[in-house]
Coordinates of C-alpha atoms and ligand atoms in Angstrom, one line a residue:
X1 CA 0.0 0.0 0.0
X2 CA 1.4 3.4 -0.9
X3 CA 1.5 6.1 1.8
X4 CA -0.5 9.3 1.3
X5 CA 0.3 12.9 2.0
X6 CA -2.4 15.5 2.7
X7 CA -1.8 19.2 2.4
X8 CA -3.8 21.7 4.4
X9 CA -4.3 25.5 4.2
X10 CA -2.6 26.7 7.5
X11 CA -4.9 29.7 7.7
X12 CA -8.2 27.8 7.6
X13 CA -7.3 24.2 8.2
X14 CA -9.1 23.4 4.9
X15 CA -7.7 20.3 3.0
X16 CA -6.0 21.3 -0.3
X17 CA -5.6 17.7 -1.5
X18 CA -4.0 14.3 -1.0
X19 CA -1.3 12.7 -3.1
X20 CA 0.9 9.6 -3.0
X21 CA 4.3 9.6 -1.3
X22 CA 7.1 8.5 -3.7
X23 CA 8.8 5.5 -2.2
X24 CA 12.6 5.1 -2.3
X25 CA 12.6 2.7 -5.3
X26 CA 10.5 5.2 -7.3
X27 CA 12.8 8.1 -6.2
X28 CA 15.8 6.2 -7.6
X29 CA 13.9 5.4 -10.8
X30 CA 13.0 9.1 -11.2
X31 CA 16.7 10.1 -10.9
X32 CA 17.5 7.4 -13.5
X33 CA 14.9 8.8 -15.9
X34 CA 16.4 12.2 -15.3
X35 CA 19.8 10.8 -16.2
X36 CA 18.5 9.4 -19.5
X37 CA 16.8 12.7 -20.3
X38 CA 20.1 14.5 -19.5
X39 CA 21.9 12.6 -22.3
X40 CA 19.8 14.5 -24.8
X41 CA 19.1 17.7 -22.9
X42 CA 22.8 18.5 -22.4
X43 CA 23.2 18.6 -26.2
X44 CA 20.5 21.3 -26.7
X45 CA 21.6 24.7 -27.8
X46 CA 21.3 27.7 -25.5
X47 CA 18.9 29.2 -28.0
X48 CA 16.6 26.2 -27.5
X49 CA 16.8 26.3 -23.7
X50 CA 16.1 30.0 -23.8
X51 CA 13.0 29.4 -26.0
X52 CA 11.6 26.9 -23.6
X53 CA 12.3 28.9 -20.4
X54 CA 10.7 31.9 -22.0
X55 CA 7.7 29.7 -22.9
X56 CA 7.5 28.6 -19.3
X57 CA 7.4 32.3 -18.3
X58 CA 4.4 32.8 -20.6
X59 CA 2.7 29.8 -19.0
X60 CA 3.3 31.3 -15.5
X61 CA 2.1 34.7 -16.6
X62 CA -1.1 33.3 -18.0
X63 CA -1.7 31.4 -14.8
X64 CA -0.4 34.0 -12.4
X65 CA -3.6 34.6 -10.5
X66 CA -4.3 30.9 -9.8
X67 CA -0.6 30.2 -8.9
X68 CA -0.7 33.2 -6.5
X69 CA -3.8 31.8 -5.0
X70 CA -2.3 28.3 -4.6
X71 CA 0.9 29.7 -3.0
X72 CA -1.2 31.7 -0.6
X73 CA -3.5 28.8 0.4
X74 CA -0.8 26.2 0.8
X75 CA 1.7 28.3 2.6
X76 CA -0.5 30.8 4.5
X77 CA 1.2 33.9 3.1
X78 CA -0.7 36.9 1.8
X79 CA -1.5 36.8 -1.9
X80 CA 0.2 40.2 -2.0
X81 CA 3.5 38.4 -1.1
X82 CA 2.9 35.5 -3.4
X83 CA 3.0 38.0 -6.2
X84 CA 5.6 40.5 -4.9
X85 CA 8.1 38.0 -3.2
X86 CA 7.7 34.9 -5.3
X87 CA 6.1 35.3 -8.7
X88 CA 7.5 38.7 -9.8
X89 CA 11.2 37.9 -8.8
X90 CA 11.2 34.5 -10.3
X91 CA 9.8 35.8 -13.6
X92 CA 12.7 38.3 -13.6
X93 CA 15.2 35.5 -12.8
X94 CA 13.8 33.4 -15.6
X95 CA 14.3 36.1 -18.3
X96 CA 17.7 36.9 -16.9
X97 CA 19.1 33.4 -17.0
X98 CA 17.3 32.6 -20.3
X99 CA 18.9 35.6 -21.9
X100 CA 22.3 35.6 -20.2
X101 CA 23.3 32.0 -19.3
X102 CA 25.1 31.5 -22.7
X103 CA 27.2 34.6 -22.0
X104 CA 27.9 33.7 -18.4
X105 CA 28.9 30.2 -19.4
X106 CA 30.9 31.1 -22.5
X107 CA 34.3 29.4 -22.9
X108 CA 36.8 31.7 -21.2
X109 CA 40.5 32.2 -22.2
X110 CA 42.8 32.2 -19.2
X111 CA 45.8 34.3 -19.0
X112 CA 48.7 31.9 -18.2
X113 CA 51.5 34.4 -17.7
X114 CA 54.9 33.5 -19.1
X115 CA 53.7 30.0 -20.2
X116 CA 52.2 31.9 -23.2
X117 CA 55.8 32.7 -24.3
X118 CA 56.3 29.0 -24.7
X119 CA 53.4 29.0 -27.2
X120 CA 50.8 27.6 -24.8
X121 CA 47.2 28.6 -24.5
X122 CA 44.4 27.8 -22.0
X123 CA 40.7 28.1 -21.9
X124 CA 37.9 26.9 -19.6
X125 CA 34.7 25.4 -21.0
X126 CA 31.7 24.6 -18.8
X127 CA 29.9 21.3 -18.8
X128 CA 26.6 20.5 -17.1
X129 CA 26.7 18.1 -14.2
X130 CA 23.8 15.7 -14.8
X131 CA 20.7 15.4 -12.6
X132 CA 20.3 18.2 -10.0
X133 CA 18.2 17.3 -6.9
X134 CA 16.4 20.3 -5.5
X135 CA 15.2 20.1 -1.9
X136 CA 13.6 23.4 -0.8
X137 CA 11.9 24.5 2.4
X138 CA 8.2 25.5 2.6
X139 CA 8.7 29.2 3.1
X140 CA 9.3 30.3 -0.5
X141 CA 7.9 27.1 -2.0
X142 CA 7.6 28.4 -5.5
X143 CA 10.3 30.9 -6.3
X144 CA 13.2 29.0 -4.7
X145 CA 12.8 25.6 -6.4
X146 CA 11.6 27.2 -9.7
X147 CA 14.5 29.6 -9.8
X148 CA 17.1 26.9 -9.1
X149 CA 15.4 24.6 -11.7
X150 CA 15.7 27.3 -14.4
X151 CA 19.4 27.9 -13.6
X152 CA 20.1 24.2 -13.6
X153 CA 18.2 23.7 -16.9
X154 CA 19.9 26.7 -18.6
X155 CA 23.3 25.1 -17.6
X156 CA 22.2 21.9 -19.4
X157 CA 21.2 19.8 -16.4
X158 CA 17.9 18.0 -15.7
X159 CA 16.1 18.4 -12.4
X160 CA 14.3 16.4 -9.7
X161 CA 12.5 18.5 -7.1
X162 CA 11.4 17.2 -3.6
X163 CA 9.0 19.9 -2.3
X164 CA 8.3 20.2 1.4
X165 CA 5.5 18.0 2.6
X166 CA 3.8 21.2 3.7
X167 CA 3.7 22.6 0.1
X168 CA 3.6 19.6 -2.3
X169 CA 1.0 21.0 -4.7
X170 CA 3.1 24.0 -5.3
X171 CA 6.0 21.7 -6.2
X172 CA 3.8 19.8 -8.7
X173 CA 2.6 23.1 -10.2
X174 CA 6.3 23.9 -11.0
X175 CA 6.6 20.6 -13.0
X176 CA 3.3 21.3 -14.7
X177 CA 4.5 24.7 -15.9
X178 CA 7.6 23.2 -17.5
X179 CA 5.5 20.4 -19.1
X180 CA 3.0 22.9 -20.5
X181 CA 5.9 25.0 -21.9
X182 CA 7.0 21.9 -23.9
X183 CA 10.1 20.8 -22.0
X184 CA 11.2 17.3 -23.1
X185 CA 9.9 14.5 -20.9
X186 CA 11.7 13.9 -17.6
X187 CA 13.8 17.1 -17.8
X188 CA 11.9 18.4 -14.8
X189 CA 10.3 15.9 -12.4
X190 CA 9.1 15.9 -8.8
X191 CA 9.0 13.3 -6.0
X192 CA 6.6 13.9 -3.1
X193 CA 6.8 13.1 0.6
X194 CA 8.4 14.2 3.8
X195 CA 12.0 14.0 5.0
X196 CA 12.3 10.3 4.1
X197 CA 11.6 11.1 0.4
X198 CA 14.3 13.9 0.6
X199 CA 16.7 11.4 2.1
X200 CA 15.9 8.9 -0.7
X201 CA 16.6 11.6 -3.2
X202 CA 20.1 12.2 -1.7
X203 CA 20.6 8.4 -1.5
X204 CA 19.8 8.1 -5.2
X205 CA 23.0 10.0 -6.0
X206 CA 22.0 12.9 -8.1
X207 CA 25.0 14.9 -9.5
X208 CA 24.3 17.9 -7.3
X209 CA 22.0 18.8 -4.4
X210 CA 20.6 22.2 -3.9
X211 CA 19.2 22.2 -0.4
X212 CA 17.3 25.0 1.4
X213 CA 16.4 24.4 5.0
X214 CA 17.5 24.2 8.6
X215 CA 21.1 23.7 9.8
X216 CA 20.2 20.4 11.4
X217 CA 18.8 18.9 8.1
X218 CA 21.7 20.5 6.2
X219 CA 24.2 18.6 8.3
X220 CA 22.3 15.3 7.7
X221 CA 22.2 15.9 3.9
X222 CA 25.9 16.8 3.7
X223 CA 26.7 13.6 5.6
X224 CA 24.5 11.4 3.5
X225 CA 25.7 13.1 0.2
X226 CA 29.3 12.5 1.2
X227 CA 28.8 8.7 0.7
X228 CA 28.5 9.3 -3.0
X229 CA 30.8 12.3 -3.0
X230 CA 27.7 14.3 -4.2
X231 CA 28.4 18.0 -3.9
X232 CA 25.8 20.1 -2.1
X233 CA 24.9 23.7 -1.9
X234 CA 23.4 24.5 1.5
X235 CA 21.1 27.5 2.0
X236 CA 20.5 27.4 5.7
X237 CA 19.1 29.6 8.5
X238 CA 19.8 33.2 9.4
X239 CA 19.5 35.6 12.3
X240 CA 19.6 38.9 10.3
X241 CA 20.8 41.8 12.4
X242 CA 19.5 45.3 11.4
X243 CA 21.9 48.0 12.7
X244 CA 20.3 51.4 13.0
X245 CA 22.5 54.5 13.8
X246 CA 20.9 57.6 15.2
X247 CA 21.7 59.6 12.0
X248 CA 19.5 57.2 9.9
X249 CA 16.2 58.2 8.4
X250 CA 14.3 56.8 11.3
X251 CA 10.8 56.7 9.8
X252 CA 12.1 54.9 6.8
X253 CA 14.1 52.5 9.0
X254 CA 11.0 51.8 11.1
X255 CA 8.9 50.9 8.0
X256 CA 11.7 48.7 6.7
X257 CA 12.1 47.0 10.0
X258 CA 8.4 46.2 10.1
X259 CA 8.4 44.7 6.6
X260 CA 11.7 42.9 7.2
X261 CA 10.5 41.3 10.4
X262 CA 6.9 40.5 9.6
X263 CA 6.7 39.7 5.8
X264 CA 5.9 36.1 5.3
X265 CA 5.0 36.1 9.0
X266 CA 8.7 36.3 9.8
X267 CA 9.4 33.0 8.0
X268 CA 12.2 34.2 5.7
X269 CA 15.7 33.1 6.1
X270 CA 16.7 36.8 5.8
X271 CA 14.0 38.1 8.1
X272 CA 15.1 40.9 10.5
X273 CA 15.4 38.8 13.6
X274 CA 17.5 41.3 15.7
X275 CA 17.4 45.1 15.7
X276 CA 20.3 47.0 17.2
X277 CA 19.6 50.7 17.5
X278 CA 22.0 53.4 18.7
X279 CA 20.7 54.2 22.3
X280 CA 20.1 57.9 21.5
X281 CA 17.5 57.0 18.8
X282 CA 16.0 53.9 20.6
X283 CA 12.9 55.5 22.0
X284 CA 11.9 57.3 18.8
X285 CA 12.5 54.3 16.5
X286 CA 10.6 52.0 18.9
X287 CA 7.6 54.2 18.9
X288 CA 7.6 54.5 15.1
X289 CA 7.9 50.7 14.8
X290 CA 5.1 50.0 17.3
X291 CA 2.7 52.5 15.7
X292 CA 3.4 51.0 12.2
X293 CA 3.0 47.4 13.5
X294 CA -0.4 48.2 15.0
X295 CA -1.7 49.3 11.6
X296 CA -1.1 45.8 10.0
X297 CA -4.0 43.7 9.2
X298 CA -3.6 40.0 9.9
X299 CA -5.8 37.3 8.3
X300 CA -6.4 34.7 5.6
X301 CA -3.8 35.4 2.9
X302 CA -6.2 35.3 -0.1
X303 CA -7.7 38.6 1.2
X304 CA -5.9 41.3 -0.7
X305 CA -5.9 43.7 2.2
X306 CA -4.1 41.3 4.5
X307 CA -0.4 42.1 5.3
X308 CA 0.4 39.3 7.8
X309 CA -0.8 35.8 7.1
X310 CA -0.8 32.5 9.1
X311 CA 2.3 30.7 10.1
X312 CA 3.0 27.5 8.3
X313 CA 2.8 24.8 11.0
X314 CA 2.2 24.0 14.6
X315 CA 5.9 23.2 15.0
X316 CA 6.9 26.6 13.8
X317 CA 4.5 28.6 15.9
X318 CA 5.6 26.6 19.0
X319 CA 9.1 27.9 18.5
X320 CA 7.8 31.5 18.4
X321 CA 5.8 30.9 21.6
X322 CA 8.9 29.5 23.4
X323 CA 11.1 32.4 22.3
X324 CA 8.6 35.1 23.3
X325 CA 8.1 33.3 26.6
X326 CA 11.8 33.3 27.2
X327 CA 12.0 37.1 26.4
X328 CA 9.3 37.7 29.0
X329 CA 11.0 35.5 31.6
X330 CA 14.3 37.2 31.0
X331 CA 12.8 40.7 31.6
X332 CA 12.4 42.0 28.1
X333 CA 9.2 44.0 27.4
X334 CA 6.5 43.0 24.9
X335 CA 5.5 46.3 23.4
X336 CA 2.8 44.9 21.1
X337 CA 1.6 41.4 20.1
X338 CA 3.1 38.5 22.0
X339 CA 0.4 35.9 21.6
X340 CA -1.3 33.4 19.3
X341 CA -4.8 34.1 18.2
X342 CA -6.9 31.4 19.9
X343 CA -6.1 27.9 18.6
X344 CA -5.1 29.1 15.1
X345 CA -1.7 29.4 13.4
X346 CA -1.9 33.2 13.5
X347 CA 0.7 34.8 15.7
X348 CA 0.4 38.5 16.3
X349 CA 3.3 40.7 15.0
X350 CA 5.3 41.2 18.1
X351 CA 7.7 44.0 19.0
X352 CA 10.0 43.5 22.0
X353 CA 12.3 45.9 23.7
X354 CA 15.1 45.4 26.3
X355 CA 16.4 42.4 24.4
X356 CA 20.0 41.2 24.9
X357 CA 22.1 38.7 23.0
X358 CA 21.9 36.2 25.9
X359 CA 18.2 35.7 25.3
X360 CA 17.0 32.6 23.3
X361 CA 15.2 34.7 20.6
X362 CA 18.4 36.7 20.0
X363 CA 20.6 33.7 19.4
X364 CA 18.5 30.9 17.9
X365 CA 16.5 31.3 14.7
X366 CA 12.9 32.2 15.6
X367 CA 11.5 32.2 12.1
X368 CA 8.3 34.0 13.2
X369 CA 6.8 37.5 13.4
X370 CA 8.9 38.8 16.3
X371 CA 11.1 42.0 16.3
X372 CA 13.4 42.1 19.3
X373 CA 15.1 45.4 19.8
X374 CA 18.5 46.0 21.6
X375 CA 20.6 49.1 21.9
X376 CA 24.3 50.0 21.4
X377 CA 26.5 52.9 22.1
X378 CA 29.4 52.8 19.6
X379 CA 30.1 51.6 16.1
X380 CA 32.4 48.9 17.4
X381 CA 29.8 47.6 19.8
X382 CA 27.2 47.5 17.0
X383 CA 29.5 45.4 14.8
X384 CA 30.4 43.1 17.7
X385 CA 26.7 42.5 18.6
X386 CA 25.8 41.9 15.0
X387 CA 28.6 39.3 14.6
X388 CA 27.8 37.6 17.8
X389 CA 25.9 34.7 16.1
X390 CA 26.5 31.3 14.6
X391 CA 24.6 32.6 11.5
X392 CA 25.8 34.9 8.8
X393 CA 23.2 35.0 6.0
X394 CA 22.1 38.7 5.7
X395 CA 22.4 41.9 7.7
X396 CA 21.5 45.6 7.1
X397 CA 23.1 48.9 8.2
X398 CA 21.2 52.1 8.4
X399 CA 22.9 55.5 8.5
X400 CA 22.9 58.9 6.9
X401 CA 26.7 58.7 6.8
X402 CA 27.4 56.4 3.8
X403 CA 31.1 56.0 4.6
X404 CA 30.3 54.8 8.1
X405 CA 27.6 52.5 6.8
X406 CA 29.9 51.0 4.1
X407 CA 32.7 50.5 6.7
X408 CA 30.3 48.7 9.1
X409 CA 28.8 46.6 6.3
X410 CA 32.2 45.2 5.3
X411 CA 32.9 44.3 8.9
X412 CA 29.7 42.3 9.3
X413 CA 30.1 38.6 8.8
X414 CA 27.2 37.8 6.4
X415 CA 26.8 36.7 2.8
X416 CA 24.7 39.8 1.9
X417 CA 24.8 43.1 3.7
X418 CA 22.4 45.9 2.6
X419 CA 22.8 49.6 3.3
X420 CA 19.6 51.6 4.0
X421 CA 17.7 48.6 2.6
X422 CA 16.4 45.4 3.9
X423 CA 15.8 41.7 3.1
X424 CA 14.7 41.7 -0.5
X425 CA 17.9 40.8 -2.4
X426 CA 17.0 37.1 -2.7
X427 CA 14.6 38.6 -5.3
X428 CA 17.5 39.8 -7.5
X429 CA 18.4 36.7 -9.4
X430 CA 21.5 38.5 -10.8
X431 CA 23.2 38.7 -7.4
X432 CA 24.9 35.8 -5.5
X433 CA 22.9 34.5 -2.5
X434 CA 24.4 32.4 0.3
X435 CA 25.7 32.5 3.8
X436 CA 28.8 32.8 5.9
X437 CA 29.3 30.6 9.0
X438 CA 26.4 28.2 9.7
X439 CA 24.1 29.9 7.2
X440 CA 25.4 27.8 4.4
X441 CA 27.9 26.6 1.9
X442 CA 28.0 27.6 -1.8
X443 CA 25.9 30.1 -3.6
X444 CA 22.7 30.2 -5.6
X445 CA 21.7 33.0 -8.0
X446 CA 24.1 35.3 -9.8
X447 CA 27.1 34.1 -11.9
X448 CA 28.5 32.4 -8.8
X449 CA 25.2 30.4 -8.4
X450 CA 25.3 29.3 -12.1
X451 CA 28.9 28.1 -11.6
X452 CA 27.6 25.7 -8.9
X453 CA 25.6 23.9 -11.6
X454 CA 28.5 23.2 -14.0
X455 CA 31.9 21.6 -14.0
X456 CA 34.7 23.5 -15.5
X457 CA 37.0 21.8 -18.0
X458 CA 40.4 23.2 -18.7
X459 CA 41.6 22.8 -22.3
X460 CA 45.3 23.5 -22.7
X461 CA 46.9 23.6 -26.1
X462 CA 50.5 23.6 -27.3
X463 CA 50.4 25.9 -30.3
X464 CA 54.0 25.0 -31.3
X465 CA 54.2 21.3 -31.0
X466 CA 57.6 20.9 -32.6
X467 CA 60.0 20.9 -29.7
X468 CA 60.2 18.7 -26.6
X469 CA 59.4 20.4 -23.2
X470 CA 62.5 21.3 -21.3
X471 CA 61.2 19.4 -18.2
X472 CA 60.8 16.1 -20.0
X473 CA 63.1 13.1 -19.5
X474 CA 65.9 12.2 -19.5
X475 CA 67.2 14.5 -16.8
X476 CA 70.9 15.6 -16.6
X477 CA 73.1 18.2 -14.9
X478 CA 72.1 20.6 -17.7
X479 CA 68.4 19.9 -17.0
X480 CA 68.9 20.6 -13.3
X481 CA 70.6 23.8 -14.1
X482 CA 67.6 24.8 -16.3
X483 CA 65.2 23.9 -13.5
X484 CA 67.1 26.1 -11.1
X485 CA 66.6 28.9 -13.6
X486 CA 62.9 28.1 -13.8
X487 CA 62.7 28.5 -10.0
X488 CA 64.7 31.7 -9.8
X489 CA 63.8 33.5 -13.1
X490 CA 60.7 32.1 -14.9
X491 CA 58.7 31.7 -11.7
X492 CA 59.4 35.3 -10.8
X493 CA 56.8 36.4 -13.4
X494 CA 59.3 38.9 -14.8
X495 CA 59.8 38.8 -18.6
X496 CA 63.2 40.5 -18.2
X497 CA 64.5 37.9 -15.8
X498 CA 63.1 35.1 -17.9
X499 CA 64.8 36.4 -21.0
X500 CA 68.1 35.8 -19.3
X501 CA 67.2 32.2 -19.1
X502 CA 66.8 31.8 -22.9
X503 CA 70.3 30.6 -23.7
X504 CA 70.1 27.9 -21.0
X505 CA 66.7 26.9 -22.1
X506 CA 67.8 26.5 -25.7
X507 CA 70.8 24.4 -24.6
X508 CA 68.5 22.1 -22.7
X509 CA 66.1 21.7 -25.6
X510 CA 68.9 20.9 -28.1
X511 CA 70.2 18.4 -25.6
X512 CA 66.8 16.7 -25.5
X513 CA 66.5 16.7 -29.3
X514 CA 70.0 15.2 -29.7
X515 CA 69.1 12.4 -27.3
X516 CA 66.1 11.5 -29.6
Ligands
NDP1 P1 13.9 21.6 7.1 O1 15.4 21.5 7.2 O2 13.1 20.9 8.1 O3 13.4 21.0 5.7 C1 13.9 21.5 4.4 C2 13.6 20.4 3.3 O4 14.4 19.2 3.6 C3 12.2 20.0 3.3 O5 11.8 19.7 1.9 C4 12.2 18.7 4.1 O6 11.1 17.9 3.8 C5 13.5 18.1 3.7 N1 14.1 17.1 4.6 C6 13.9 16.9 5.9 N2 14.7 15.9 6.4 C7 15.4 15.5 5.3 C8 16.4 14.5 5.2 N3 16.8 13.8 6.2 N4 17.0 14.3 4.0 C9 16.6 15.1 2.9 N5 15.6 16.0 3.0 C10 15.0 16.3 4.2 O7 13.7 23.1 7.0 P2 12.3 23.9 7.0 O8 11.4 23.3 5.9 O9 11.8 23.9 8.4 O10 12.7 25.3 6.5 C11 13.1 26.4 7.4 C12 14.6 26.6 7.3 O11 15.0 26.9 6.0 C13 14.9 27.8 8.2 O12 16.1 27.5 9.0 C14 15.3 28.9 7.1 O13 16.2 29.9 7.6 C15 15.9 28.0 6.0 N6 15.8 28.7 4.8 C16 17.0 29.2 4.2 C17 17.0 29.9 3.1 C18 18.3 30.4 2.5 O14 18.3 30.8 1.3 N7 19.5 30.4 3.2 C19 15.8 30.3 2.4 C20 14.6 29.7 3.0 C21 14.7 29.0 4.2 P3 9.7 18.1 4.7 O15 9.4 19.5 4.8 O16 8.8 17.4 3.8 O17 10.0 17.5 6.0

């Protein structure tokens, strides 16, 4: 008997649908089909890949309203965010990689320094990897796997997606979009189920795994992937610090903090999870934030006037409750919010003051609608507090003094630091995305992300294949003298020094020719 998986709307508890769990043998067979499809897909031209990705864009545009509705119902997020934070950015990513992948992956001549004087030339060409397994989280269930799939396909790979068990129908929708666009059979497939299905996908030895999720699962996947030497990109958790100096535009910073902390009900890996404000501006900024927070409407996401939706699961809301309870116990003050609405998955947007880095909700990832605020006195203290975390995904610095803001930004240990801006750069497919420290390994998006999906091949050519190389056998006293010259002259990188080696080099080459 096959296991079933039922998906629910977290805002209403309504059932969205039931589907079959893909068992381990079927997961392995899916990867094998992907491998067969790869043999043909890798030979397609960039023009053909572009045509198909642009066709998939058209399918998505035509179905945009129903896709936004599905994203909202299955994940609980407002339809406004399904459009602004998932569909619009991924449409941009699709056109960007469709139009630019060929240029980004064009063969590249490498400058090889003085080896060129020996008539040598080097270039790098990029080959696809094979089957890319994509294991995303439920929080951006559409844009993350779809964006990664487009990048993998443009690079010439085929794709198998294992959507989260909380959002399986969105995963299936992605496959449907590619099918409707006319992609060849098995170039994009999905397997459905929970963590065991994800583990089976890793076990089935795809050629790369793009994982988005928690640090704990990331560790398990890296360990399991090591068995087959499968390389893995890990996009893990975050604890985004927002550093606000007193000379910042405080009303703007307050609005940004509210959006950064509460969009997607705080369930973004780059959510503002800690706000550090210069003590002199703390009272004013806090009041602006609290006032703004109290204007937000919370409710079922398909209502277009709703700003904050439901959380995704009971497990997630429990973490938020624990962290807020710990803030209370430790003496922080709940300025607004701080509770769940009855027995639902709605947690009120919560602003907390008097937070310190010792509190649970300032060190562990909360992944919910909380905005704890702490204060600092000096620039050095602000940087130290921001860096006092196992995570390093994103951060922001707010100041009217750009030089100071840039200085602080470069001292913060995070994969992305924004200045007078917050959270949204995952939406820019052109820029690299990934974390320092426990926030991840590798990158997605940007040229760096595309490079994760190919293997470079070095082609080296001897343009004057008439003479033996001076370092070939047999060796002799003359050879050793030449090699000393290589070490002291050629390896210096100086043409002038190397020129003085020419007579010795010729002597050695004639010696080799004579011995033939
Ligand atoms: P999880 O780590 O629980 O799950 C992520 C994915 O892995 C899901 O599809 C899950 O399946 C699957 N999975 C679970 N166990 C295994 C296993 N043993 N082998 C293979 N796959 C497995 O994360 P969450 O879904 O709770 O996501 C939240 C986390 O994701 C947060 O920490 C957040 O910060 C992070 N995240 C990071 C982003 C980034 O870009 N850095 C972006 C978005 C989120 P299932 O759900 O069915 O159990």
